[in-house]
Short mmCIF file of C-alpha atoms in Angstrom, two decimals:
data_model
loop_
_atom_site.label_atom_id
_atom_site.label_comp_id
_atom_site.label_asym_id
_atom_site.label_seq_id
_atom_site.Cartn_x
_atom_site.Cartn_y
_atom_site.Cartn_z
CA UNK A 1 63.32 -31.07 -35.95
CA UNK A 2 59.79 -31.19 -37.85
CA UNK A 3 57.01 -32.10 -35.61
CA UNK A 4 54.43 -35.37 -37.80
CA UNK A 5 51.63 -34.67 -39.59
CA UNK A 6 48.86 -37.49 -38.65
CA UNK A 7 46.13 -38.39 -40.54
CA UNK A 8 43.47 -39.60 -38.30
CA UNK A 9 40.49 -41.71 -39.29
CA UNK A 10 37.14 -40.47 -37.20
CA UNK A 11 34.21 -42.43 -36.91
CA UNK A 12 31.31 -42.60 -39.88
CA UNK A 13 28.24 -42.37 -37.32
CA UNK A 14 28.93 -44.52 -34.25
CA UNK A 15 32.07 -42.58 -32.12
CA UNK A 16 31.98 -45.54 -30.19
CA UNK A 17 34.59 -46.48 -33.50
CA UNK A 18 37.10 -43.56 -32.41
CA UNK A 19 40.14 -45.92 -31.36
CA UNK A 20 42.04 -45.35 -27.98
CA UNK A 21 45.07 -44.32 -30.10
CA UNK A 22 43.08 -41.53 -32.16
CA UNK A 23 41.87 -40.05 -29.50
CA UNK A 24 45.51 -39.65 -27.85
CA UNK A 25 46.41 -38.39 -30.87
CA UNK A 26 44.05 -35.62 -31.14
CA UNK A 27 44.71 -34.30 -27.48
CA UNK A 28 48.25 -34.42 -27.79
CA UNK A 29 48.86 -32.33 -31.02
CA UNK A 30 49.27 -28.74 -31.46
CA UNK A 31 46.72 -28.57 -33.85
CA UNK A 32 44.15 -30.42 -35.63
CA UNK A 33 42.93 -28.98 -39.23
CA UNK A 34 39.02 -30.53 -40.21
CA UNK A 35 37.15 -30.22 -42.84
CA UNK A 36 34.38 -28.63 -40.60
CA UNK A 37 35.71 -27.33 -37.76
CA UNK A 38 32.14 -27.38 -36.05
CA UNK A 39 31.68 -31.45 -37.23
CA UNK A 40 35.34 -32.10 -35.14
CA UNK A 41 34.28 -29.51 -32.12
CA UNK A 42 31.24 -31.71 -31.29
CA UNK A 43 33.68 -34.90 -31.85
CA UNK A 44 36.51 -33.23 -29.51
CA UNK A 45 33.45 -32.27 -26.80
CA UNK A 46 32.02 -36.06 -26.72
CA UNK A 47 35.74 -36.99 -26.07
CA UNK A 48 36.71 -34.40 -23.96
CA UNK A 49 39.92 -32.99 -25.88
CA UNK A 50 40.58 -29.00 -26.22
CA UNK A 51 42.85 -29.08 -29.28
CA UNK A 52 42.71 -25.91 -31.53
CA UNK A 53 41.02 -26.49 -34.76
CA UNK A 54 41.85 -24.91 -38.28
CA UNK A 55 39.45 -24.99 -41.17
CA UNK A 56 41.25 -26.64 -43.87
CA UNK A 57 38.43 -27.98 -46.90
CA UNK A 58 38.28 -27.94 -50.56
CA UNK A 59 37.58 -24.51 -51.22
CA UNK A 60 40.86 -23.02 -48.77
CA UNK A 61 43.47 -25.59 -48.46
CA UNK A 62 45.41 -23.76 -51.08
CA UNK A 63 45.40 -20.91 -48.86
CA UNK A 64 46.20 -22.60 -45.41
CA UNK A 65 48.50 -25.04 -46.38
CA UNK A 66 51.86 -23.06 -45.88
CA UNK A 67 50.25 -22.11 -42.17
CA UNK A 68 50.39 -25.25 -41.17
CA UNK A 69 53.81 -26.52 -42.49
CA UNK A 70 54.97 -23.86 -40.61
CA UNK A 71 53.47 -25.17 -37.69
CA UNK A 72 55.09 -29.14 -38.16
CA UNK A 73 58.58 -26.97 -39.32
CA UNK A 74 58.48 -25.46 -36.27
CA UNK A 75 58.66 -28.86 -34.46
CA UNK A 76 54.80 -29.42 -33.68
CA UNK A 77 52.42 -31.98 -34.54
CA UNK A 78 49.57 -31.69 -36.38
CA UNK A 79 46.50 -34.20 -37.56
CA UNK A 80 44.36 -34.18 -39.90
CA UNK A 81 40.78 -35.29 -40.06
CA UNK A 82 37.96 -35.09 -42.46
CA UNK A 83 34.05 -34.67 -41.28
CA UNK A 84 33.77 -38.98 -41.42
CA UNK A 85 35.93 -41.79 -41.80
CA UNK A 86 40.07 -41.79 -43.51
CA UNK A 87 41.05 -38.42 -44.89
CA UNK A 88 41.98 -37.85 -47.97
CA UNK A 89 39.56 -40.65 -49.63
CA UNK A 90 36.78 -38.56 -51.31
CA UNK A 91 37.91 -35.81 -48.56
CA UNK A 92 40.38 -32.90 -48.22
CA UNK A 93 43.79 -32.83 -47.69
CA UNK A 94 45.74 -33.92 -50.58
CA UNK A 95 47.48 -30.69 -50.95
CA UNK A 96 48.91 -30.83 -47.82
CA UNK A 97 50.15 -34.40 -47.35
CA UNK A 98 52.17 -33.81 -50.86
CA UNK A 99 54.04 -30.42 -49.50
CA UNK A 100 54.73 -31.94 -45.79
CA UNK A 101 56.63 -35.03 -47.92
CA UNK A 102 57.91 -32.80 -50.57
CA UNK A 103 59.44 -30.32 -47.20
CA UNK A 104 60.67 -34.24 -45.18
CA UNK A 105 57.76 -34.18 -43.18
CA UNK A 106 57.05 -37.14 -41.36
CA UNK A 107 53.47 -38.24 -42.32
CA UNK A 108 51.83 -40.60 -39.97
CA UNK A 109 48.61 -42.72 -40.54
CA UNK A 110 46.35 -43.16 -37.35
CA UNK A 111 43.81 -45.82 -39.38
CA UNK A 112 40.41 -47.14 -38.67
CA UNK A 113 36.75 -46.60 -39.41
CA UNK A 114 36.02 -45.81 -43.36
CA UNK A 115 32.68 -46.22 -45.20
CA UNK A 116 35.18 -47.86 -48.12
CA UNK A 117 36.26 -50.93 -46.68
CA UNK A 118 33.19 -50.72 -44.21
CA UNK A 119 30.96 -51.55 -46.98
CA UNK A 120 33.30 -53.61 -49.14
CA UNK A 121 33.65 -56.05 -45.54
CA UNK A 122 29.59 -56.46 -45.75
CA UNK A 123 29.04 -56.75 -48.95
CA UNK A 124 29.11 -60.23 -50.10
CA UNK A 125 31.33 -59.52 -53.24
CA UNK A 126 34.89 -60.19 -54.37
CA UNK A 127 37.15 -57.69 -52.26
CA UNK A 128 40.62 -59.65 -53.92
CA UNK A 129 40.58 -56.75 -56.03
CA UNK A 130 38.52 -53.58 -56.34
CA UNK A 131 38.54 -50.20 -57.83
CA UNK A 132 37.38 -47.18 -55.73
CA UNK A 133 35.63 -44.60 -57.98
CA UNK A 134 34.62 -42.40 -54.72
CA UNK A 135 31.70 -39.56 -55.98
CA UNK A 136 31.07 -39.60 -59.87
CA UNK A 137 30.29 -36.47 -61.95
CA UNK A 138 27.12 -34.69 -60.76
CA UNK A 139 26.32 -34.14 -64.50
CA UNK A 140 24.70 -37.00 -66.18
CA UNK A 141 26.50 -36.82 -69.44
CA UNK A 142 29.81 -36.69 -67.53
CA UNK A 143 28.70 -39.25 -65.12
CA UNK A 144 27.80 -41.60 -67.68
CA UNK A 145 30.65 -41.10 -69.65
CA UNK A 146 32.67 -42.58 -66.78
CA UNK A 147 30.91 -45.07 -66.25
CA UNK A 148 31.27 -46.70 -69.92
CA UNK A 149 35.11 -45.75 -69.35
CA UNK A 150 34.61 -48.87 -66.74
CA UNK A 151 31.71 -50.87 -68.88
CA UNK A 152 34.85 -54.10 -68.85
CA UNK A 153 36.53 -53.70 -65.49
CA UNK A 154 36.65 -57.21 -64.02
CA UNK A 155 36.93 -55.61 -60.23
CA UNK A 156 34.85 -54.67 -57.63
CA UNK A 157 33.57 -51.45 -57.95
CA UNK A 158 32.68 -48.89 -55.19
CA UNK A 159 30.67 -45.77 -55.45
CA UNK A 160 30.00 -43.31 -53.20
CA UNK A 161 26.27 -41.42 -53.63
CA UNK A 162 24.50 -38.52 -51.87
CA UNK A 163 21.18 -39.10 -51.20
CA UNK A 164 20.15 -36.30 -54.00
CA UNK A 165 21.61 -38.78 -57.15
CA UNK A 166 20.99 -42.17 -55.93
CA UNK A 167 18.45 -42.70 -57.96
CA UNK A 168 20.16 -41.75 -61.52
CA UNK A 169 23.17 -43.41 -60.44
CA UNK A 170 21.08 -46.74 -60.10
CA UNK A 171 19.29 -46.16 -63.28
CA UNK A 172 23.08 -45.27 -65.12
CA UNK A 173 24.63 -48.34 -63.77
CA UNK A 174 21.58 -50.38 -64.85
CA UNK A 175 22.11 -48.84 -68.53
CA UNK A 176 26.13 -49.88 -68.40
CA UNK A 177 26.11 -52.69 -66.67
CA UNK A 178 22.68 -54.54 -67.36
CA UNK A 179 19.57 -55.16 -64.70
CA UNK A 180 21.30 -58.37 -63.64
CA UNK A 181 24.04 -56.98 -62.72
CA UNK A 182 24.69 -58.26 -58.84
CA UNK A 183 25.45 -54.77 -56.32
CA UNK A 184 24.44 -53.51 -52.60
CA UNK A 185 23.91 -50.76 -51.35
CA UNK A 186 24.94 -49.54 -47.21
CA UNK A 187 23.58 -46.72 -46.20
CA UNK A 188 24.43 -45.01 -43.08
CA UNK A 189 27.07 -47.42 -42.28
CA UNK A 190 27.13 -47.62 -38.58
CA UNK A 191 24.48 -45.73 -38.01
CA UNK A 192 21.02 -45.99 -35.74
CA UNK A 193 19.11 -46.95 -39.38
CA UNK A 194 22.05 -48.71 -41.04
CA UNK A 195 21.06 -51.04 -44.03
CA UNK A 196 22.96 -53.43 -46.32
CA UNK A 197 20.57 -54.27 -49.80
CA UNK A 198 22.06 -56.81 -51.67
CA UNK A 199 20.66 -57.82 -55.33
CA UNK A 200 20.55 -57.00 -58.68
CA UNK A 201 20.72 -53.38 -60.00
CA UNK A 202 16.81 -53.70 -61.43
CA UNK A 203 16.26 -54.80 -58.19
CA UNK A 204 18.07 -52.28 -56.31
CA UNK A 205 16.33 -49.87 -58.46
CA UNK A 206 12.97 -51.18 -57.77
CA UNK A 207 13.20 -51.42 -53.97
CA UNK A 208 14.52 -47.24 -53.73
CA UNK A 209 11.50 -46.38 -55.64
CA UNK A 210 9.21 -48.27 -53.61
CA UNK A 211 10.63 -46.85 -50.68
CA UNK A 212 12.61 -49.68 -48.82
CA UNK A 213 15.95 -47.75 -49.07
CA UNK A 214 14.89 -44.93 -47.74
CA UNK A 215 16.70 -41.49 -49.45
CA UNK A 216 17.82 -40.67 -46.32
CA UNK A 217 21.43 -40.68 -45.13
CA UNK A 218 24.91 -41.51 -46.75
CA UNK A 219 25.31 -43.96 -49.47
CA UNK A 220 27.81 -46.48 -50.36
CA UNK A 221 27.20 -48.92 -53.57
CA UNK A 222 29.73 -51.85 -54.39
CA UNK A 223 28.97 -53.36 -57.77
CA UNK A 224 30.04 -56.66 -59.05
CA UNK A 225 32.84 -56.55 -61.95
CA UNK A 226 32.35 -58.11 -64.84
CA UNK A 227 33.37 -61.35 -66.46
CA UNK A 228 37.28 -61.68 -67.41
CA UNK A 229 37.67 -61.75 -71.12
CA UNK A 230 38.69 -65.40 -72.39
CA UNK A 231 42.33 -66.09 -73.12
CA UNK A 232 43.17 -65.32 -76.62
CA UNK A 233 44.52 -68.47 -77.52
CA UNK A 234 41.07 -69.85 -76.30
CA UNK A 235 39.26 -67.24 -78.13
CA UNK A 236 40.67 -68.04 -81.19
CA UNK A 237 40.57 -71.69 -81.16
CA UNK A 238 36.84 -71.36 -80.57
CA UNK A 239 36.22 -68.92 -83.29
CA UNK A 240 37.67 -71.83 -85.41
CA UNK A 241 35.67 -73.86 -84.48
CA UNK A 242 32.60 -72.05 -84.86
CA UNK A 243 34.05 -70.42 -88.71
CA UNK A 244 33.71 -74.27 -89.78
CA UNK A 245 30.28 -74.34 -89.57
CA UNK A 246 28.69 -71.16 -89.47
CA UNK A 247 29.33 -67.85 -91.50
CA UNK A 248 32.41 -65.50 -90.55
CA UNK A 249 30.59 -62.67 -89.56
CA UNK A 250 28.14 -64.81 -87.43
CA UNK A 251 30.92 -66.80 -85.76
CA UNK A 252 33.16 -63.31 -84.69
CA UNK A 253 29.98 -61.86 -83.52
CA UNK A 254 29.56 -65.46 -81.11
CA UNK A 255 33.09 -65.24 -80.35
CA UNK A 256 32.96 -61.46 -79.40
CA UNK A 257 29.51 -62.00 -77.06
CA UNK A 258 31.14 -64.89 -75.02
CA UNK A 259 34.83 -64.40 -74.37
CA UNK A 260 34.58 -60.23 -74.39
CA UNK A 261 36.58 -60.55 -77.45
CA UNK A 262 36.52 -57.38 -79.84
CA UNK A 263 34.57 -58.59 -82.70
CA UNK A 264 36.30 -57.28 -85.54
CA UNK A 265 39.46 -58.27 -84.58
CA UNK A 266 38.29 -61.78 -84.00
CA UNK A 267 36.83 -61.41 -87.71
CA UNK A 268 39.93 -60.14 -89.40
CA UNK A 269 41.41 -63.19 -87.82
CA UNK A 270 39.21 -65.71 -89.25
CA UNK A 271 39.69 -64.00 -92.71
CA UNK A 272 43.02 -64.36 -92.40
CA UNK A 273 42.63 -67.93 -91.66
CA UNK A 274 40.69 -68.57 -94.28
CA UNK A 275 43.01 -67.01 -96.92
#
């Protein structure tokens, strides 16, 4: 009988987060693969478990993967942990948590902290529905390129930011999304010099270069979606309304600006009505 593969959510800077349960589960496996096996050691030392530790990161999990499904075949447990927070978002570990359920490995969650929901919890903005977009391209062609790929998403959006690209990722979403649009920024969630900035993205922008977000630390930005497009029905009916008094290019273009409409189609529309 296969032995569980747990994933195992470590604290993001205070290990006061480690839960009673994770810490159980670290001692009692036969294994635990990090990301940085030096990162966990100090972990395991503050806690006072002896657990073996495999490297398992980006650049070898290919490799060590098949190691340690023999392990869990062989009727062990294993967990899994990344340097901070829930493995596998933004972290390693993918790899492996595909083969152990492709192989009927059980897979076990051991939840808690996670800069993701950490920030989204503090942040003042709608958390109904959000998109996680973890680290964008380090390139700013590429980086900008996915952010117009969200330029209408009506969700919350969440970014996570090293302290070396803050700054053009503020000044990208500015160019997307507008100055106004509404955003925070936590850095070094849970940490000694934690800070939640709420406010616009000029804003934002304004108070990093002036020094009061320090570019120090681990950053999380949540960004406010945009503004649903308007029912077609109502689109149209307005765009009716508007044709009867105003040119049909200048009424589509009105139509477009308010609803989120696409302007041409709201023009070949009108012509049609017209005809």
């Amino acid at each position: 009988m296969s032995g569980t593969l747990y994933i195992v959510a470590t604290p993001i800077g205070n290990l006061e987060d480690l839960s009673p349960r994770a810490r159980r589960t670290l001692a009692d496996v036969a294994l635990i693969a990090a990301e940085d096996t030096r990162h966990t050691g100090r972990l395991l030392s503050h806690i006072g478990v002896q657990t073996a530790l495999k490297s398992l990161h980006e650049h070898n999990e290919a490799a060590v993967v098949g190691s340690i499904l023999a392990i869990l075949e062989n009727g062990d447990s294993v967990a899994l942990v990344s340097d901070a927070g829930t493995p596998l978002l933004s972290d390693p570990g993918y790899r492996l948590v595909v083969e152990a359920h492709a192989r009927g490995i059980d897979v076990s969650p051991v939840p808690g902290p996670s800069a993701l929901t950490a920030a989204l919890s503090v942040a003042g903005l709608p958390t109904d529905r959000f998109c996680f977009e973890g680290f964008l391209p380090a390139k700013s062609a590429a980086r900008m390129n996915a952010l117009r790929s969200l330029a209408n998403e009506t969700r919350t959006m969440v970014f996570y930011e090293s302290v070396h690209r803050i700054d053009a990722l503020l000044a990208d979403l500015e160019s997307v999304f507008g100055p106004d649009r509404m955003a925070v920024i936590a850095r070094e969630l849970t940490k000694l010099h934690e800070q939640i900035v709420p406010g616009t993205l000029v804003d934002l922008g304004a108070r990093l270069a002036r020094d009061e977000i320090p570019r120090k630390g681990e950053f999380v930005v949540v960004l406010h979606g945009g503004e649903a497009a308007a029912e077609p029905a109502i689109a149209d009916a307005l765009a009716l309304e508007l044709a009867a008094v105003l040119p049909v290019k200048q009424a589509a273009a009105i139509v477009a600006k308010v609803t989120g409409a696409r302007r041409n189609d709201v023009y070949q529309k009108l012509l049609a009505a017209k005809k």
